[in-house]
Tab-separated table of C-alpha atoms in Angstrom:
chain	number	residue	atom	x	y	z
D	24	SER	CA	91.315	122.947	92.140
D	25	TYR	CA	89.016	121.574	89.623
D	26	ASP	CA	88.103	123.793	86.635
D	27	LEU	CA	85.129	123.706	84.261
D	28	THR	CA	85.204	125.500	80.937
D	29	GLN	CA	82.243	126.696	78.911
D	30	PRO	CA	81.957	128.856	75.775
D	31	PRO	CA	80.963	132.449	76.774
D	32	SER	CA	78.034	132.546	74.277
D	33	VAL	CA	75.873	130.556	71.925
D	34	SER	CA	73.516	131.943	69.302
D	35	VAL	CA	70.621	129.919	67.902
D	36	SER	CA	67.646	130.600	65.689
D	37	PRO	CA	64.173	129.836	67.056
D	38	GLY	CA	63.296	126.181	66.447
D	39	GLN	CA	66.958	125.097	66.010
D	40	THR	CA	69.130	123.135	68.344
D	41	ALA	CA	71.411	124.814	70.852
D	42	THR	CA	74.408	122.931	72.105
D	43	ILE	CA	76.319	123.965	75.165
D	44	THR	CA	79.531	122.267	76.162
D	45	CYS	CA	81.208	122.004	79.599
D	46	SER	CA	84.766	120.623	79.739
D	47	GLY	CA	86.768	119.326	82.614
D	48	ASN	CA	89.488	116.724	83.221
D	49	LYS	CA	87.854	113.323	83.394
D	50	LEU	CA	84.442	115.043	83.685
D	51	GLY	CA	82.785	111.916	82.396
D	52	ASP	CA	83.710	110.221	85.714
D	53	LYS	CA	81.493	112.818	87.627
D	54	TYR	CA	77.870	113.673	87.616
D	55	VAL	CA	77.155	116.925	85.926
D	56	CYS	CA	74.215	119.293	86.602
D	57	TRP	CA	73.006	122.096	84.432
D	58	TYR	CA	71.314	125.291	85.613
D	59	GLN	CA	69.312	127.978	83.727
D	60	GLN	CA	69.380	131.516	84.947
D	61	LYS	CA	67.363	134.435	83.516
D	62	PRO	CA	68.152	138.014	84.279
D	63	GLY	CA	67.314	138.992	87.852
D	64	GLN	CA	66.345	135.481	88.700
D	65	SER	CA	67.961	132.680	90.720
D	66	PRO	CA	69.318	129.533	88.966
D	67	VAL	CA	67.008	126.730	88.173
D	68	LEU	CA	68.029	123.126	87.750
D	69	VAL	CA	67.376	121.784	84.247
D	70	ILE	CA	69.531	118.660	84.152
D	71	TYR	CA	70.830	116.483	87.003
D	72	GLN	CA	73.048	113.325	87.052
D	73	ASP	CA	74.139	114.075	83.411
D	74	THR	CA	70.970	113.221	81.679
D	75	LYS	CA	67.813	113.526	83.981
D	76	ARG	CA	65.270	116.227	83.775
D	77	PRO	CA	63.661	117.538	87.021
D	78	SER	CA	59.806	117.578	87.072
D	79	GLY	CA	58.472	120.525	85.083
D	80	ILE	CA	61.502	120.861	82.781
D	81	PRO	CA	60.560	120.507	79.111
D	82	GLU	CA	61.527	117.527	77.048
D	83	ARG	CA	63.537	119.773	74.668
D	84	PHE	CA	66.271	119.915	77.431
D	85	SER	CA	68.652	116.967	77.328
D	86	GLY	CA	72.113	116.128	78.567
D	87	SER	CA	75.099	113.881	78.059
D	88	ASN	CA	78.506	113.389	79.547
D	89	SER	CA	81.479	111.467	78.322
D	90	ALA	CA	85.334	111.588	78.601
D	91	ASN	CA	86.094	115.264	79.272
D	92	THR	CA	82.895	116.977	78.017
D	93	ALA	CA	79.452	117.289	79.174
D	94	THR	CA	76.755	118.709	76.781
D	95	LEU	CA	73.358	120.474	77.273
D	96	THR	CA	71.249	120.311	74.265
D	97	ILE	CA	68.155	122.403	73.696
D	98	SER	CA	66.098	121.007	70.821
D	99	GLY	CA	63.544	123.264	69.123
D	100	THR	CA	64.905	126.295	70.988
D	101	GLN	CA	62.274	128.876	71.974
D	102	ALA	CA	62.625	132.551	72.879
D	103	VAL	CA	61.924	131.733	76.498
D	104	ASP	CA	65.031	129.590	76.557
D	105	GLU	CA	67.252	132.719	76.219
D	106	ALA	CA	69.330	132.742	79.398
D	107	ASP	CA	72.654	131.845	81.040
D	108	TYR	CA	73.406	128.254	81.490
D	109	PHE	CA	75.857	126.932	84.107
D	110	CYS	CA	77.354	123.487	84.460
D	111	GLN	CA	78.251	122.103	87.804
D	112	ALA	CA	80.260	119.051	89.159
D	113	TRP	CA	81.530	117.861	92.468
D	114	ASP	CA	85.088	117.948	93.484
D	115	SER	CA	86.494	117.026	96.920
D	116	GLY	CA	83.090	117.190	98.467
D	117	THR	CA	82.066	120.570	97.152
D	118	GLU	CA	80.424	121.826	93.986
D	119	VAL	CA	82.353	123.545	91.163
D	120	PHE	CA	80.524	125.616	88.680
D	121	GLY	CA	81.455	126.497	85.137
D	122	PRO	CA	81.681	130.191	84.094
D	123	GLY	CA	78.355	130.075	82.304
D	124	THR	CA	77.195	130.277	78.616
D	125	LYS	CA	74.855	132.961	77.377
D	126	VAL	CA	72.304	131.548	74.974
D	127	THR	CA	70.853	134.127	72.654
D	128	VAL	CA	67.849	133.175	70.516
D	129	LEU	CA	68.001	135.308	67.403
L	28	GLU	CA	55.561	124.537	97.431
L	29	VAL	CA	59.149	124.414	98.365
L	30	GLN	CA	60.441	127.792	99.260
L	31	LEU	CA	63.728	129.288	100.417
L	32	VAL	CA	63.685	132.981	101.561
L	33	GLU	CA	67.025	134.513	102.354
L	34	SER	CA	67.323	137.679	104.532
L	35	GLY	CA	70.034	139.729	106.104
L	36	GLU	CA	70.900	141.781	102.999
L	37	GLY	CA	72.979	144.746	103.789
L	38	LEU	CA	75.928	146.992	103.794
L	39	ALA	CA	78.935	146.163	105.889
L	40	GLN	CA	82.330	147.919	106.334
L	41	PRO	CA	85.499	145.999	105.439
L	42	GLY	CA	86.304	143.967	108.490
L	43	GLY	CA	82.716	144.042	109.696
L	44	SER	CA	80.183	141.244	110.218
L	45	LEU	CA	76.801	140.339	108.787
L	46	ARG	CA	74.466	137.384	109.342
L	47	LEU	CA	72.318	135.869	106.635
L	48	SER	CA	69.355	133.648	107.177
L	49	CYS	CA	67.465	131.362	104.926
L	50	ALA	CA	63.889	130.429	105.897
L	51	ALA	CA	62.689	127.101	104.511
L	52	SER	CA	59.284	125.777	103.884
L	53	GLY	CA	57.412	123.198	101.855
L	54	PHE	CA	59.691	120.311	102.556
L	55	SER	CA	61.389	118.428	105.439
L	56	PHE	CA	64.195	120.820	106.136
L	57	SER	CA	65.812	118.493	108.659
L	58	ASP	CA	66.315	115.878	105.981
L	59	LYS	CA	68.312	118.019	103.583
L	60	THR	CA	71.851	119.056	103.339
L	61	MET	CA	71.934	122.853	102.760
L	62	HIS	CA	74.343	125.123	100.816
L	63	TRP	CA	75.269	128.772	100.551
L	64	VAL	CA	76.490	129.817	96.977
L	65	ARG	CA	77.407	133.289	96.031
L	66	GLN	CA	77.446	134.986	92.582
L	67	THR	CA	79.336	137.928	91.212
L	68	PRO	CA	79.649	139.251	87.698
L	69	GLY	CA	83.374	138.602	87.703
L	70	ARG	CA	83.638	135.211	89.424
L	71	GLY	CA	80.296	133.742	88.449
L	72	LEU	CA	78.772	131.155	90.831
L	73	GLU	CA	80.969	130.082	93.752
L	74	PHE	CA	80.455	127.539	96.466
L	75	VAL	CA	80.573	129.167	99.903
L	76	SER	CA	79.593	126.623	102.476
L	77	SER	CA	77.421	123.533	103.150
L	78	ILE	CA	76.067	121.807	106.226
L	79	SER	CA	74.644	118.278	106.642
L	80	THR	CA	71.287	117.524	108.007
L	81	ASN	CA	72.374	117.451	111.662
L	82	GLY	CA	75.397	119.710	111.360
L	83	ASP	CA	77.975	116.926	111.620
L	84	HIS	CA	79.481	117.699	108.241
L	85	ILE	CA	80.386	121.151	107.306
L	86	TYR	CA	82.432	122.410	104.373
L	87	TYR	CA	83.794	125.866	103.543
L	88	ALA	CA	85.357	127.332	100.502
L	89	ASP	CA	89.064	128.184	101.157
L	90	SER	CA	88.247	131.807	100.520
L	91	VAL	CA	85.922	131.966	103.551
L	92	LYS	CA	87.361	129.473	105.922
L	93	GLY	CA	87.976	130.943	109.297
L	94	ARG	CA	85.802	133.903	108.625
L	95	PHE	CA	82.392	132.590	107.858
L	96	THR	CA	80.283	130.109	109.939
L	97	ILE	CA	77.398	128.082	108.723
L	98	SER	CA	74.747	126.758	111.055
L	99	ARG	CA	71.203	125.560	111.089
L	100	ASP	CA	68.200	125.460	113.406
L	101	ASN	CA	66.041	122.482	112.386
L	102	SER	CA	63.415	123.449	114.910
L	103	LYS	CA	63.020	126.813	113.138
L	104	ASN	CA	63.659	125.498	109.565
L	105	THR	CA	66.315	128.048	109.132
L	106	LEU	CA	69.843	128.154	107.717
L	107	TYR	CA	72.326	130.774	108.757
L	108	LEU	CA	75.547	132.079	107.448
L	109	GLN	CA	77.600	134.318	109.960
L	110	MET	CA	79.995	136.352	107.949
L	111	GLY	CA	83.009	138.105	109.637
L	112	SER	CA	86.123	139.948	108.669
L	113	LEU	CA	84.334	140.914	105.518
L	114	ARG	CA	86.347	141.884	102.520
L	115	ALA	CA	85.542	143.684	99.240
L	116	GLU	CA	85.673	140.369	97.416
L	117	ASP	CA	82.918	139.015	99.618
L	118	MET	CA	80.424	141.401	97.876
L	119	ALA	CA	78.027	139.189	96.015
L	120	VAL	CA	74.447	137.861	95.849
L	121	TYR	CA	74.193	135.014	98.266
L	122	TYR	CA	71.884	132.143	97.573
L	123	CYS	CA	70.834	129.287	99.828
L	124	ALA	CA	70.064	125.988	98.104
L	125	ILE	CA	68.879	122.453	98.816
L	126	GLU	CA	71.243	119.656	98.031
L	127	GLY	CA	69.612	116.854	96.007
L	128	ASP	CA	71.035	114.153	93.792
L	129	PHE	CA	74.505	115.644	93.277
L	130	CYS	CA	72.879	118.891	92.363
L	131	LEU	CA	71.280	121.874	93.996
L	132	ASP	CA	67.614	121.231	93.508
L	133	VAL	CA	66.051	124.517	94.638
L	134	TRP	CA	67.660	127.978	95.122
L	135	GLY	CA	66.365	130.902	97.100
L	136	GLN	CA	65.848	134.321	95.455
L	137	GLY	CA	69.189	135.549	96.784
L	138	THR	CA	70.244	138.342	99.085
L	139	THR	CA	72.797	141.038	98.319
L	140	VAL	CA	75.840	141.679	100.434
L	141	THR	CA	77.750	144.944	99.954
L	142	VAL	CA	81.140	145.596	101.585
L	143	SER	CA	82.218	149.187	101.461
L	144	SER	CA	83.485	151.900	103.691
């Protein structure tokens, strides 16, 4: 099976940049998605195809993917961005999720 | 507005059955591959099953293969998950979701499945 690894937590000050990584074998050869999930809510897609933002997602969310690591960057982090973030890739026709990273805005 | 509304939440005994439904609206349901994904505190998000637009292509996670059956009724804009031989490890919040460009574009609000005697 294909495994994705994420740091359990990331802390960031308001207005600063939060960087969340997602690692997997040759992940750069796959498309990566990122989801935001707030407590008690369902996941929301914030990045698709490595770098694209769905309609309605703020420009401060950006993504990249190369070699074995994909990265979600939140620039100018706001308190409303405090949430769990999950990466996702496809393997053998089905989706695989990372364990999630809790972003805390201090 | 695109909406997915799951139902069928409930308590089942180990070895029992439960059927989940996902009512879709606001988009052309028959044109979209649909997924079931579950979430637990311990295992995080986990693919359960997916079904193509006309049901020709169906995938299951190994953990549910032979016990769960996914289906859809395009005339009713509804996705189903028939769950059988339930185990404690099937306890989770179950989400239905729309497959988009290599991602799950929209998720339902989730429905909770409890397996306990």
